[in-house]
Short mmCIF file of C-alpha atoms in Angstrom, two decimals:
data_model
loop_
_atom_site.label_atom_id
_atom_site.label_comp_id
_atom_site.label_asym_id
_atom_site.label_seq_id
_atom_site.Cartn_x
_atom_site.Cartn_y
_atom_site.Cartn_z
CA UNK A 1 0.05 0.14 0.10
CA UNK A 2 1.07 3.39 -0.89
CA UNK A 3 -0.20 7.15 -1.01
CA UNK A 4 -1.86 8.02 -4.04
CA UNK A 5 0.41 11.08 -4.47
CA UNK A 6 4.31 11.73 -5.01
CA UNK A 7 4.31 14.99 -3.05
CA UNK A 8 2.08 16.35 -0.03
CA UNK A 9 1.39 19.64 -1.50
CA UNK A 10 -2.14 19.72 0.04
CA UNK A 11 -5.02 17.70 1.73
CA UNK A 12 -7.23 18.76 -1.55
CA UNK A 13 -5.17 16.10 -3.26
CA UNK A 14 -5.50 13.13 -0.80
CA UNK A 15 -8.00 10.45 -0.75
CA UNK A 16 -9.65 9.28 2.65
CA UNK A 17 -7.72 6.17 2.32
CA UNK A 18 -4.37 8.28 2.27
CA UNK A 19 -5.41 10.12 5.27
CA UNK A 20 -6.18 6.64 7.20
CA UNK A 21 -2.76 5.23 5.93
CA UNK A 22 -0.99 8.25 7.47
CA UNK A 23 -2.79 7.84 10.78
CA UNK A 24 -2.44 4.21 10.98
CA UNK A 25 1.16 4.85 10.34
CA UNK A 26 1.47 7.75 12.77
CA UNK A 27 0.14 5.36 15.55
CA UNK A 28 3.15 3.08 15.02
CA UNK A 29 5.57 6.09 15.32
CA UNK A 30 3.94 7.45 18.39
CA UNK A 31 4.47 4.28 19.79
CA UNK A 32 8.55 4.71 19.01
CA UNK A 33 8.30 8.07 20.52
CA UNK A 34 7.14 6.76 23.84
CA UNK A 35 10.12 4.34 24.19
CA UNK A 36 13.37 5.08 25.98
CA UNK A 37 15.04 5.14 22.60
CA UNK A 38 12.98 7.33 20.61
CA UNK A 39 14.62 6.74 17.27
CA UNK A 40 14.50 4.29 14.52
CA UNK A 41 16.98 3.97 11.37
CA UNK A 42 14.56 3.71 8.75
CA UNK A 43 15.76 6.78 6.64
CA UNK A 44 19.48 6.47 7.54
CA UNK A 45 20.33 6.89 3.90
CA UNK A 46 17.98 9.56 3.07
CA UNK A 47 18.93 13.49 3.32
CA UNK A 48 16.36 16.04 3.78
CA UNK A 49 16.22 19.98 3.40
CA UNK A 50 14.02 22.04 5.46
CA UNK A 51 13.52 25.25 3.36
CA UNK A 52 11.84 27.87 5.31
CA UNK A 53 11.16 31.17 3.40
CA UNK A 54 9.03 32.15 6.31
CA UNK A 55 9.19 32.17 9.81
CA UNK A 56 8.20 29.24 12.11
CA UNK A 57 9.05 27.57 15.51
CA UNK A 58 6.74 24.62 15.90
CA UNK A 59 6.45 23.43 12.39
CA UNK A 60 10.27 23.78 11.68
CA UNK A 61 11.22 22.09 14.99
CA UNK A 62 8.57 19.20 14.54
CA UNK A 63 9.91 18.49 11.13
CA UNK A 64 13.36 18.50 12.01
CA UNK A 65 12.64 16.36 15.02
CA UNK A 66 10.62 13.80 13.10
CA UNK A 67 13.37 13.68 10.39
CA UNK A 68 16.20 12.95 13.15
CA UNK A 69 13.82 10.54 14.74
CA UNK A 70 13.72 8.63 11.37
CA UNK A 71 17.36 8.67 11.32
CA UNK A 72 17.50 10.93 8.41
CA UNK A 73 20.13 13.64 7.74
CA UNK A 74 18.67 17.19 7.92
CA UNK A 75 19.79 20.52 6.47
CA UNK A 76 18.35 23.78 7.52
CA UNK A 77 17.76 26.74 5.46
CA UNK A 78 16.48 30.07 6.39
CA UNK A 79 16.02 33.00 4.07
CA UNK A 80 17.50 35.57 6.22
CA UNK A 81 21.04 34.03 6.28
CA UNK A 82 21.14 32.55 2.95
CA UNK A 83 21.63 33.50 -0.59
CA UNK A 84 17.94 34.38 -1.25
CA UNK A 85 18.90 37.84 0.60
CA UNK A 86 21.36 38.23 -2.53
CA UNK A 87 18.67 37.89 -5.00
CA UNK A 88 18.58 34.13 -5.69
CA UNK A 89 15.39 32.41 -7.13
CA UNK A 90 13.56 29.51 -6.01
CA UNK A 91 14.40 27.26 -8.53
CA UNK A 92 18.08 27.97 -8.57
CA UNK A 93 18.37 27.55 -4.97
CA UNK A 94 16.48 24.31 -4.79
CA UNK A 95 18.43 22.88 -7.68
CA UNK A 96 21.56 23.83 -6.17
CA UNK A 97 20.79 22.08 -3.10
CA UNK A 98 19.46 18.94 -4.89
CA UNK A 99 22.67 18.70 -6.84
CA UNK A 100 24.29 18.08 -3.51
CA UNK A 101 22.28 14.87 -3.38
CA UNK A 102 19.22 15.68 -1.25
CA UNK A 103 16.43 13.32 -1.37
CA UNK A 104 13.47 15.24 -0.15
CA UNK A 105 12.26 18.89 0.37
CA UNK A 106 10.01 20.34 2.99
CA UNK A 107 8.84 23.75 2.21
CA UNK A 108 7.46 26.69 3.59
CA UNK A 109 6.84 29.76 1.71
CA UNK A 110 4.86 32.92 1.65
CA UNK A 111 3.49 32.68 -1.61
CA UNK A 112 0.52 30.43 -1.94
CA UNK A 113 1.41 27.62 -4.51
CA UNK A 114 5.00 27.89 -4.32
CA UNK A 115 5.64 24.15 -3.51
CA UNK A 116 2.96 23.21 -6.51
CA UNK A 117 5.15 25.25 -8.71
CA UNK A 118 8.58 23.93 -7.46
CA UNK A 119 6.64 20.29 -7.82
CA UNK A 120 6.88 20.89 -11.55
CA UNK A 121 10.49 21.29 -11.72
CA UNK A 122 12.06 18.97 -9.32
CA UNK A 123 11.98 15.19 -9.22
CA UNK A 124 12.31 14.56 -5.37
CA UNK A 125 9.19 14.53 -3.23
CA UNK A 126 8.05 17.67 -1.81
CA UNK A 127 6.23 18.16 1.51
CA UNK A 128 4.31 21.57 1.92
CA UNK A 129 4.86 22.92 5.37
CA UNK A 130 2.62 26.00 4.74
CA UNK A 131 2.26 28.00 1.49
CA UNK A 132 0.84 31.25 1.80
CA UNK A 133 -2.71 31.46 2.62
CA UNK A 134 -3.41 28.22 0.71
CA UNK A 135 -2.54 25.30 2.82
CA UNK A 136 -0.89 23.59 5.72
CA UNK A 137 -1.53 19.80 5.23
CA UNK A 138 0.51 18.32 7.90
CA UNK A 139 -1.26 20.81 10.62
CA UNK A 140 -4.68 19.40 9.43
CA UNK A 141 -3.53 16.05 9.77
CA UNK A 142 -2.33 16.66 13.02
CA UNK A 143 -5.38 18.41 14.02
CA UNK A 144 -7.55 15.37 12.76
CA UNK A 145 -5.50 12.91 14.27
CA UNK A 146 -5.67 14.78 17.54
CA UNK A 147 -9.48 14.73 17.56
CA UNK A 148 -9.36 11.14 16.45
CA UNK A 149 -7.20 10.27 19.56
CA UNK A 150 -9.85 12.17 21.82
CA UNK A 151 -13.12 11.13 20.27
CA UNK A 152 -12.06 7.65 18.48
CA UNK A 153 -13.69 8.95 15.26
CA UNK A 154 -14.29 12.06 13.14
CA UNK A 155 -17.27 10.69 11.37
CA UNK A 156 -20.43 13.14 12.41
CA UNK A 157 -18.30 15.30 14.72
CA UNK A 158 -18.88 18.83 14.74
CA UNK A 159 -15.96 21.15 14.45
CA UNK A 160 -16.03 25.23 14.68
CA UNK A 161 -13.00 26.87 13.09
CA UNK A 162 -12.98 30.39 14.60
CA UNK A 163 -11.15 33.46 13.79
CA UNK A 164 -9.06 34.56 10.84
CA UNK A 165 -10.35 32.26 7.99
CA UNK A 166 -9.29 34.46 5.26
CA UNK A 167 -5.90 34.52 5.88
CA UNK A 168 -5.48 30.86 7.30
CA UNK A 169 -3.90 28.04 5.64
CA UNK A 170 -4.77 26.10 8.42
CA UNK A 171 -8.44 26.63 8.11
CA UNK A 172 -8.48 25.59 4.40
CA UNK A 173 -6.49 22.28 5.08
CA UNK A 174 -8.63 21.64 8.17
CA UNK A 175 -11.92 22.14 6.01
CA UNK A 176 -10.59 19.55 3.58
CA UNK A 177 -9.24 17.13 6.04
CA UNK A 178 -12.32 17.07 8.10
CA UNK A 179 -14.77 16.76 5.56
CA UNK A 180 -12.93 13.81 4.02
CA UNK A 181 -12.95 12.07 7.09
CA UNK A 182 -16.68 12.69 7.65
CA UNK A 183 -16.85 15.51 10.01
CA UNK A 184 -19.11 18.63 9.68
CA UNK A 185 -17.36 22.03 9.76
CA UNK A 186 -18.55 25.50 10.62
CA UNK A 187 -16.36 28.61 10.17
CA UNK A 188 -16.97 31.69 12.43
CA UNK A 189 -15.42 35.21 12.66
CA UNK A 190 -15.77 38.74 11.50
CA UNK A 191 -17.37 39.18 8.16
CA UNK A 192 -14.29 40.69 7.06
CA UNK A 193 -12.12 37.79 7.77
CA UNK A 194 -14.36 35.17 6.28
CA UNK A 195 -13.73 34.83 2.21
CA UNK A 196 -16.53 35.22 0.07
CA UNK A 197 -18.22 31.92 -1.17
CA UNK A 198 -16.69 29.84 1.50
CA UNK A 199 -20.04 28.19 1.47
CA UNK A 200 -19.22 26.62 -1.80
CA UNK A 201 -16.77 24.14 0.15
CA UNK A 202 -19.62 22.70 2.04
CA UNK A 203 -19.15 24.47 5.46
CA UNK A 204 -21.65 26.41 7.31
CA UNK A 205 -21.01 29.96 8.07
CA UNK A 206 -21.84 32.31 11.10
CA UNK A 207 -20.75 35.23 12.53
CA UNK A 208 -21.60 34.77 16.23
CA UNK A 209 -19.21 32.90 18.22
CA UNK A 210 -21.56 32.04 20.91
CA UNK A 211 -23.68 30.32 18.35
CA UNK A 212 -20.59 28.49 16.90
CA UNK A 213 -19.76 27.14 20.09
CA UNK A 214 -23.07 26.16 21.08
CA UNK A 215 -23.23 23.79 18.03
CA UNK A 216 -19.84 22.23 17.96
CA UNK A 217 -17.91 19.35 19.82
CA UNK A 218 -14.53 20.81 18.94
CA UNK A 219 -13.28 24.55 18.48
CA UNK A 220 -10.28 25.19 16.71
CA UNK A 221 -9.17 28.77 17.60
CA UNK A 222 -7.17 30.62 14.97
CA UNK A 223 -4.59 33.07 15.25
CA UNK A 224 -5.29 36.68 14.10
CA UNK A 225 -2.51 36.91 11.23
CA UNK A 226 -1.78 40.41 11.44
CA UNK A 227 1.37 39.90 9.20
CA UNK A 228 -0.80 39.00 6.21
CA UNK A 229 -3.53 41.86 6.64
CA UNK A 230 -2.45 44.69 4.40
CA UNK A 231 -5.32 46.81 5.63
CA UNK A 232 -7.50 47.03 8.72
CA UNK A 233 -10.04 44.37 8.82
CA UNK A 234 -11.34 45.09 12.39
CA UNK A 235 -10.98 48.05 14.73
CA UNK A 236 -8.79 46.75 17.17
CA UNK A 237 -7.22 43.59 18.73
CA UNK A 238 -9.33 44.55 21.97
CA UNK A 239 -12.57 44.84 19.98
CA UNK A 240 -11.69 41.60 18.35
CA UNK A 241 -11.03 39.65 21.84
CA UNK A 242 -14.33 41.42 23.10
CA UNK A 243 -16.48 39.83 20.26
CA UNK A 244 -14.59 36.66 19.13
CA UNK A 245 -12.18 35.88 21.76
CA UNK A 246 -12.91 32.46 23.44
CA UNK A 247 -12.91 32.93 27.18
CA UNK A 248 -13.82 30.97 30.31
CA UNK A 249 -16.96 32.99 30.94
CA UNK A 250 -18.33 32.36 27.53
CA UNK A 251 -17.68 28.51 27.53
CA UNK A 252 -18.85 28.32 31.31
CA UNK A 253 -22.37 29.76 30.23
CA UNK A 254 -22.77 27.26 27.79
CA UNK A 255 -22.69 24.24 30.12
CA UNK A 256 -21.21 21.56 27.71
CA UNK A 257 -17.86 20.19 27.11
CA UNK A 258 -15.96 21.64 24.06
CA UNK A 259 -12.52 20.35 22.80
CA UNK A 260 -10.29 23.37 22.50
CA UNK A 261 -7.68 23.20 19.98
CA UNK A 262 -5.10 26.00 18.52
CA UNK A 263 -2.45 25.40 15.77
CA UNK A 264 -0.09 27.91 17.55
CA UNK A 265 1.42 30.41 18.11
CA UNK A 266 -1.15 31.82 20.58
CA UNK A 267 -1.98 35.40 21.09
CA UNK A 268 -3.04 34.97 24.63
CA UNK A 269 -5.73 37.43 25.61
CA UNK A 270 -6.85 37.87 21.93
CA UNK A 271 -8.38 35.07 20.14
CA UNK A 272 -8.15 32.90 23.28
CA UNK A 273 -7.78 33.21 27.02
CA UNK A 274 -4.90 31.68 28.96
CA UNK A 275 -7.60 29.83 31.27
CA UNK A 276 -9.03 28.43 28.26
CA UNK A 277 -5.90 27.63 26.41
CA UNK A 278 -4.30 25.66 29.46
CA UNK A 279 -7.71 24.51 30.62
CA UNK A 280 -8.84 20.86 31.22
CA UNK A 281 -10.37 20.51 27.61
CA UNK A 282 -7.46 21.93 25.85
CA UNK A 283 -5.54 19.55 23.81
CA UNK A 284 -3.35 22.14 22.28
CA UNK A 285 -0.06 20.46 23.48
CA UNK A 286 -1.40 17.15 22.36
CA UNK A 287 -1.50 18.45 18.94
CA UNK A 288 2.07 19.73 19.08
CA UNK A 289 3.13 16.16 20.46
CA UNK A 290 1.33 14.43 17.57
CA UNK A 291 2.72 16.77 15.14
CA UNK A 292 5.97 14.68 15.15
CA UNK A 293 4.45 11.21 14.75
CA UNK A 294 2.13 12.56 11.84
CA UNK A 295 5.37 14.02 10.33
CA UNK A 296 7.20 10.91 10.52
CA UNK A 297 4.30 9.19 9.06
CA UNK A 298 4.47 11.54 6.09
CA UNK A 299 8.10 11.39 5.57
CA UNK A 300 8.27 7.85 5.83
CA UNK A 301 5.50 7.09 3.30
CA UNK A 302 6.69 9.48 0.87
CA UNK A 303 10.47 8.77 1.22
CA UNK A 304 9.76 5.20 0.26
CA UNK A 305 8.83 6.20 -3.36
CA UNK A 306 11.75 7.85 -4.29
CA UNK A 307 13.85 4.88 -5.29
CA UNK A 308 10.95 3.02 -6.52
CA UNK A 309 10.83 5.08 -9.88
CA UNK B 1 3.46 -29.28 -3.90
CA UNK B 2 4.94 -31.37 -1.16
CA UNK B 3 3.59 -31.38 2.51
CA UNK B 4 6.26 -30.59 4.78
CA UNK B 5 4.13 -30.90 8.17
CA UNK B 6 0.70 -32.24 8.23
CA UNK B 7 -1.65 -31.18 10.95
CA UNK B 8 -0.89 -34.08 13.26
CA UNK B 9 2.80 -33.67 13.16
CA UNK B 10 2.51 -29.79 13.23
CA UNK B 11 1.20 -30.06 16.84
CA UNK B 12 3.79 -32.53 17.83
CA UNK B 13 6.66 -30.27 16.70
CA UNK B 14 5.21 -27.06 18.44
CA UNK B 15 4.87 -29.30 21.72
CA UNK B 16 8.62 -30.47 21.23
CA UNK B 17 9.85 -26.81 20.80
CA UNK B 18 7.99 -25.89 23.80
CA UNK B 19 9.77 -28.69 25.74
CA UNK B 20 12.97 -27.63 24.32
CA UNK B 21 12.33 -24.31 25.87
CA UNK B 22 11.51 -25.37 29.06
CA UNK B 23 14.36 -27.51 29.18
CA UNK B 24 16.88 -24.61 28.64
CA UNK B 25 14.64 -21.80 30.52
CA UNK B 26 12.90 -23.69 33.51
CA UNK B 27 10.16 -21.65 34.76
CA UNK B 28 10.91 -18.49 32.30
CA UNK B 29 11.58 -16.12 35.49
CA UNK B 30 14.49 -14.49 33.65
CA UNK B 31 13.13 -15.29 30.23
CA UNK B 32 10.80 -13.15 27.94
CA UNK B 33 9.32 -14.18 24.53
CA UNK B 34 9.04 -11.84 21.47
CA UNK B 35 6.85 -12.75 18.55
CA UNK B 36 7.98 -11.21 15.28
CA UNK B 37 5.14 -9.52 13.32
CA UNK B 38 3.25 -10.43 11.46
CA UNK B 39 3.51 -14.18 11.13
CA UNK B 40 5.75 -15.08 14.36
CA UNK B 41 2.99 -14.16 16.30
CA UNK B 42 1.00 -17.27 15.23
CA UNK B 43 3.74 -19.43 16.56
CA UNK B 44 4.11 -17.32 19.76
CA UNK B 45 0.52 -17.79 20.44
CA UNK B 46 0.62 -21.32 20.30
CA UNK B 47 3.96 -21.61 22.33
CA UNK B 48 3.23 -19.24 25.04
CA UNK B 49 -0.06 -20.95 26.47
CA UNK B 50 1.56 -24.38 26.26
CA UNK B 51 4.66 -23.18 28.08
CA UNK B 52 2.22 -21.49 30.68
CA UNK B 53 0.37 -24.54 31.24
CA UNK B 54 3.42 -26.77 31.47
CA UNK B 55 5.54 -24.55 33.66
CA UNK B 56 2.45 -23.25 35.56
CA UNK B 57 3.99 -19.70 35.48
CA UNK B 58 2.98 -16.57 33.75
CA UNK B 59 5.12 -15.66 30.89
CA UNK B 60 6.13 -12.29 29.78
CA UNK B 61 5.23 -12.27 26.01
CA UNK B 62 5.53 -9.01 23.85
CA UNK B 63 5.27 -8.65 19.87
CA UNK B 64 7.78 -6.81 17.79
CA UNK B 65 7.47 -5.13 14.34
CA UNK B 66 10.56 -4.85 12.09
CA UNK B 67 9.29 -2.64 9.54
CA UNK B 68 11.44 0.38 10.66
CA UNK B 69 14.70 -1.47 10.93
CA UNK B 70 14.34 -3.34 7.31
CA UNK B 71 17.85 -2.84 5.14
CA UNK B 72 15.82 -2.61 1.93
CA UNK B 73 13.91 0.67 2.58
CA UNK B 74 15.48 2.37 -0.62
CA UNK B 75 15.79 -0.69 -2.73
CA UNK B 76 12.39 -2.57 -2.24
CA UNK B 77 9.85 -1.47 -4.61
CA UNK B 78 7.21 -2.32 -1.91
CA UNK B 79 6.54 0.07 0.90
CA UNK B 80 6.00 -1.92 4.24
CA UNK B 81 3.12 -0.97 6.35
CA UNK B 82 4.08 -1.23 9.99
CA UNK B 83 2.45 -3.26 12.38
CA UNK B 84 2.04 -2.90 16.33
CA UNK B 85 5.05 -3.46 18.44
CA UNK B 86 3.95 -4.01 22.09
CA UNK B 87 6.70 -4.91 24.79
CA UNK B 88 5.27 -3.58 27.96
CA UNK B 89 7.89 -4.95 30.14
CA UNK B 90 11.78 -4.53 30.71
CA UNK B 91 14.09 -6.75 28.70
CA UNK B 92 17.27 -5.48 30.53
CA UNK B 93 19.47 -8.42 31.51
CA UNK B 94 16.52 -10.95 30.37
CA UNK B 95 16.92 -13.83 28.27
CA UNK B 96 15.01 -13.09 25.08
CA UNK B 97 13.52 -15.68 22.83
CA UNK B 98 12.51 -14.21 19.43
CA UNK B 99 9.82 -16.26 17.42
CA UNK B 100 9.53 -16.41 13.97
CA UNK B 101 7.62 -18.89 11.56
CA UNK B 102 10.23 -19.36 8.76
CA UNK B 103 13.90 -18.73 8.85
CA UNK B 104 15.07 -18.26 5.50
CA UNK B 105 17.53 -15.11 4.39
CA UNK B 106 18.20 -14.17 8.00
CA UNK B 107 17.74 -10.40 7.22
CA UNK B 108 14.47 -10.41 9.31
CA UNK B 109 16.16 -11.79 12.40
CA UNK B 110 18.85 -9.03 11.80
CA UNK B 111 16.33 -6.28 11.68
CA UNK B 112 14.68 -7.78 14.89
CA UNK B 113 17.79 -8.06 16.91
CA UNK B 114 18.68 -4.07 16.24
CA UNK B 115 14.95 -3.36 17.05
CA UNK B 116 14.87 -5.37 20.47
CA UNK B 117 18.47 -3.84 21.15
CA UNK B 118 16.52 -0.13 21.29
CA UNK B 119 14.46 -1.62 24.10
CA UNK B 120 17.32 -2.41 26.35
CA UNK B 121 20.46 -4.80 26.81
CA UNK B 122 19.26 -8.46 27.29
CA UNK B 123 21.39 -10.99 28.82
CA UNK B 124 20.83 -13.24 25.77
CA UNK B 125 18.97 -13.54 22.50
CA UNK B 126 17.59 -16.85 21.25
CA UNK B 127 15.82 -17.99 18.24
CA UNK B 128 13.05 -20.26 17.72
CA UNK B 129 11.48 -21.06 14.23
CA UNK B 130 9.01 -23.37 13.01
CA UNK B 131 10.85 -24.03 9.53
CA UNK B 132 14.62 -23.49 8.73
CA UNK B 133 14.97 -23.08 4.98
CA UNK B 134 18.78 -24.47 5.18
CA UNK B 135 21.38 -23.32 2.84
CA UNK B 136 19.82 -20.12 1.76
CA UNK B 137 20.89 -17.66 4.55
CA UNK B 138 22.45 -14.38 3.50
CA UNK B 139 23.63 -13.54 6.97
CA UNK B 140 25.46 -15.84 9.68
CA UNK B 141 22.27 -16.38 11.63
CA UNK B 142 21.27 -19.64 13.01
CA UNK B 143 18.15 -20.63 15.09
CA UNK B 144 18.53 -22.41 18.54
CA UNK B 145 15.43 -24.45 18.30
CA UNK B 146 14.10 -25.60 15.00
CA UNK B 147 10.79 -27.21 14.18
CA UNK B 148 11.57 -28.78 10.84
CA UNK B 149 14.55 -28.13 8.53
CA UNK B 150 13.71 -27.86 4.94
CA UNK B 151 16.18 -28.13 1.80
CA UNK B 152 14.64 -25.82 -0.81
CA UNK B 153 15.40 -23.76 -3.92
CA UNK B 154 15.08 -19.82 -4.11
CA UNK B 155 12.45 -20.34 -6.88
CA UNK B 156 10.31 -22.48 -4.27
CA UNK B 157 8.19 -20.99 -1.47
CA UNK B 158 7.35 -22.28 2.06
CA UNK B 159 3.73 -21.64 3.12
CA UNK B 160 3.07 -21.91 6.88
CA UNK B 161 -0.82 -22.21 7.30
CA UNK B 162 -2.65 -21.68 10.61
CA UNK B 163 -5.59 -23.06 12.06
CA UNK B 164 -6.74 -19.50 13.27
CA UNK B 165 -6.16 -18.05 9.88
CA UNK B 166 -7.27 -20.43 7.30
CA UNK B 167 -8.75 -23.36 9.37
CA UNK B 168 -5.96 -26.03 9.13
CA UNK B 169 -2.42 -26.23 10.56
CA UNK B 170 -0.10 -27.17 7.63
CA UNK B 171 3.42 -26.50 6.14
CA UNK B 172 3.80 -27.08 2.62
CA UNK B 173 6.52 -26.49 -0.04
CA UNK B 174 5.24 -24.91 -3.21
CA UNK B 175 7.11 -24.85 -6.57
CA UNK B 176 6.56 -21.61 -8.33
CA UNK B 177 4.32 -21.51 -11.27
CA UNK B 178 5.99 -20.83 -14.33
#
């Protein structure tokens, strides 16, 4: 059995069976990660470059750790300290790296579609670690995996994605992933942060966070991405927190248990309050923990393909 | 097709292997049994209850998957999907008995030894196999307890059938269809 794709560019291209295969493989890697020796030699003859054209803490460390736990050699690349600041283009940079016999590319880029473009020009497997406002597939996989771990299945589960839907690649990947696994999705946020025609993806839309929380089993709270907002889309962070922030008082008033998720980094006091983020129903740190196992699974399943061709 | 072990002999051989193990390991106080995924589990599942019945003691039994330790990851055309590993006891300073159904090239056992060493430093590792395909080893690995020894060609295939799986215990030698 193999994945139906050569690259992981987005959840959009995956089948339900692909996602289930990734989860099943991640289960085994999670077991490896709980052993005294958290490492296997599977990818010991594979070299992977982490190309990060945009800042990242979690995703980057998680990928690097996943690669190391699989025994792969890793190279890290950050735009600020590289020849990109001298004006080198994407394909040139990648081709130069690949000529040093690198077997896989993990890439984050601020332009949507950058990994898709690269996939047309290079032969090795590419894993998208976030491209602009398009997709962040491994985040969606680890989110869905974390819900599955908590609730056994995603089928019929109601998931609300709260906040900056417009600029969020996490939102789009999550919508695709959750729907493929049979969950219902609702998006909520200020009208200026909800993309037009998002209903065409088959999600429900509301502008009232209380209504959304009343409906859902799981709330995935997203970060306000100020760095991607070229013009003001809401008056102030304070106002946003007041109308859309998830706080304890709001949750307590609903008298039901909701699983709280956040892809990080958290703006405490803006989209989510500390007592919610650190509360008993929060699985935010489980998400981070599962991220390593999910990324190991994706790397393992895609790496196996290189030499087969 | 040739029958190597019929149903009746099959049981006799397994019981003999169990008695040989008891001869060397007594009440299994310092010994653990590890079945190799996926097909070694069938043999281990037969051996362990029998051993427990005879020795009247509880035997520590785990299962080990070697997928992540294979040496053909980048050369095989097949991607191997991992099975569960479950060893919920310490193997430190214990005698470990690896259990597999067929010993052929020895590469699986090499992987299994690497995998088991990631769980600790056993005092000793032994190997029990139902079928030993003699003269086909690619690594210097031999079993300590052998059910039946078979001389076979590379083109031939050994098939171990289990009651739990296909309703009948049997070992057969197949000539590859041309």
